Short mmCIF file of C-alpha atoms in Angstrom, two decimals:
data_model
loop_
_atom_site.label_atom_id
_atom_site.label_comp_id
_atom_site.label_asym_id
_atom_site.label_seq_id
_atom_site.Cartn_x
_atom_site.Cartn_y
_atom_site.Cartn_z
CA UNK H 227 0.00 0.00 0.00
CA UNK H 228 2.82 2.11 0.33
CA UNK H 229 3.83 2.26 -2.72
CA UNK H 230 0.58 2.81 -4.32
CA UNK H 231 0.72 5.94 -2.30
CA UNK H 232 4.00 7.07 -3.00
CA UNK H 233 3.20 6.68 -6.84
CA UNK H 234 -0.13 8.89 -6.60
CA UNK H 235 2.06 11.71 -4.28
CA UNK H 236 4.45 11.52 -6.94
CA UNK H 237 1.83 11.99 -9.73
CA UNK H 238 -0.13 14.73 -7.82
CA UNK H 239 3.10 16.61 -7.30
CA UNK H 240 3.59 16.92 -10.86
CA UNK H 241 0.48 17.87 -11.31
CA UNK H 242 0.58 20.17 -8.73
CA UNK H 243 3.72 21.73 -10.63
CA UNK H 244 2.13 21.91 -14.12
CA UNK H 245 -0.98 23.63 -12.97
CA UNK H 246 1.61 26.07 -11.22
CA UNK H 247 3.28 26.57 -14.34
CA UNK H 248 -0.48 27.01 -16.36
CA UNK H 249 -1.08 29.79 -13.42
CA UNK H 250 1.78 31.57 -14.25
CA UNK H 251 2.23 31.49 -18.08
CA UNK H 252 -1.14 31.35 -18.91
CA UNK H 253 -2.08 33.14 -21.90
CA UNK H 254 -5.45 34.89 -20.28
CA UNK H 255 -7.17 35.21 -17.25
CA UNK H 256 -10.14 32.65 -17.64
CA UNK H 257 -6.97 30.08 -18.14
CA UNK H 258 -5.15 31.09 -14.66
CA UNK H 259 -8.61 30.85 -12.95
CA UNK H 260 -8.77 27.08 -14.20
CA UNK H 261 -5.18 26.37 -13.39
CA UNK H 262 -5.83 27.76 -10.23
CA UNK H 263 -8.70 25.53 -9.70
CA UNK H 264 -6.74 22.75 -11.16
CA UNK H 265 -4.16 23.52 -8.23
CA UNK H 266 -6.83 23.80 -5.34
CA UNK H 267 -8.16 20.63 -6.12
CA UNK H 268 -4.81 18.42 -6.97
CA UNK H 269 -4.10 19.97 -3.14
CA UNK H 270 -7.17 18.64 -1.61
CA UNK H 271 -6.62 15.07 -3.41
CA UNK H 272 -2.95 15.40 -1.69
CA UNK H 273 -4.20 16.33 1.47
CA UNK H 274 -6.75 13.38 1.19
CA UNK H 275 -3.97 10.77 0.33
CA UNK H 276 -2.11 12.16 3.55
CA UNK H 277 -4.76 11.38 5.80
CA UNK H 278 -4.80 8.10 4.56
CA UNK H 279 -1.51 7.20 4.62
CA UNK H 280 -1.01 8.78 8.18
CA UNK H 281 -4.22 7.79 9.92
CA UNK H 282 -5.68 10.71 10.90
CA UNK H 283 -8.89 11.71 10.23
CA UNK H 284 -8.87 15.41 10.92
CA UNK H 285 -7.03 15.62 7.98
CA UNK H 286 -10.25 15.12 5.69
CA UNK H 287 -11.97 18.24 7.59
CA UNK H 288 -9.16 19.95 6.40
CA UNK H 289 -9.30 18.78 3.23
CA UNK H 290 -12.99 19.47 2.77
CA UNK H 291 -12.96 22.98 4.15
CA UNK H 292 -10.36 23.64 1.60
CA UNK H 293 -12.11 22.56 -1.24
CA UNK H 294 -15.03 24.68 0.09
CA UNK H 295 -13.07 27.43 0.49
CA UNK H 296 -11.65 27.07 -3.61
CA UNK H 297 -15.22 26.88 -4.81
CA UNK H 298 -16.17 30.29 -3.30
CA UNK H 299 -12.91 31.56 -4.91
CA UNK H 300 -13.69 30.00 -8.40
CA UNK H 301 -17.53 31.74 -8.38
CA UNK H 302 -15.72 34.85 -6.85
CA UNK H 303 -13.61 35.33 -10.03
CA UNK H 304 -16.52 33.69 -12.48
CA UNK H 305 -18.66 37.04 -10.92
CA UNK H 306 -15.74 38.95 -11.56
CA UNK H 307 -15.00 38.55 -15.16
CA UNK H 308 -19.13 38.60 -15.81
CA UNK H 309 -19.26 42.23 -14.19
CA UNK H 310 -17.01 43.02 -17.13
CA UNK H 311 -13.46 42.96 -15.02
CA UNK H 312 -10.14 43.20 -17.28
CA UNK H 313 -10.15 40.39 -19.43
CA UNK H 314 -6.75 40.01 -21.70
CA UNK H 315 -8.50 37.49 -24.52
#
């Protein structure tokens, strides 16, 4: 079992990188708000993985507020941009 979550840390890290890459080279803003999205999400999934490979529980509240806490920021910036904010396309 260890392994199996070394290999999905391992592919969430580079995930994690890529969408931090995509969030800083992005061409517009609509793609930085994804990538950001991308990278709230890949961190809840790695937060999720830790709290099963460590055995604590608390780690899922964590997880969850966090997610919570990216979909308020995603429908922040999607009110944003429809209220006519700059928009580079």
């Amino acid at each position: 079992m260890s392994t199996v979550i070394l290999l999905s840390l391992a592919v969430m890290a580079l995930a994690l990188c890529l969408a931090f890459v995509r969030l800083f080279r992005g061409p517009s803003l609509p793609d930085r708000v994804v990538a950001l999205e991308l990278f709230s999400s890949v961190l809840v999934g790695i937060i999720g993985v830790v709290a099963i490979a460590t055995d604590v529980p608390s780690l899922l509240d964590v997880a969850i507020v966090m997610a919570l806490m990216a979909f308020m920021a995603a429908i922040g910036f999607a009110r944003f941009l429809e209220r006519g904010g700059p928009r580079d396309d």
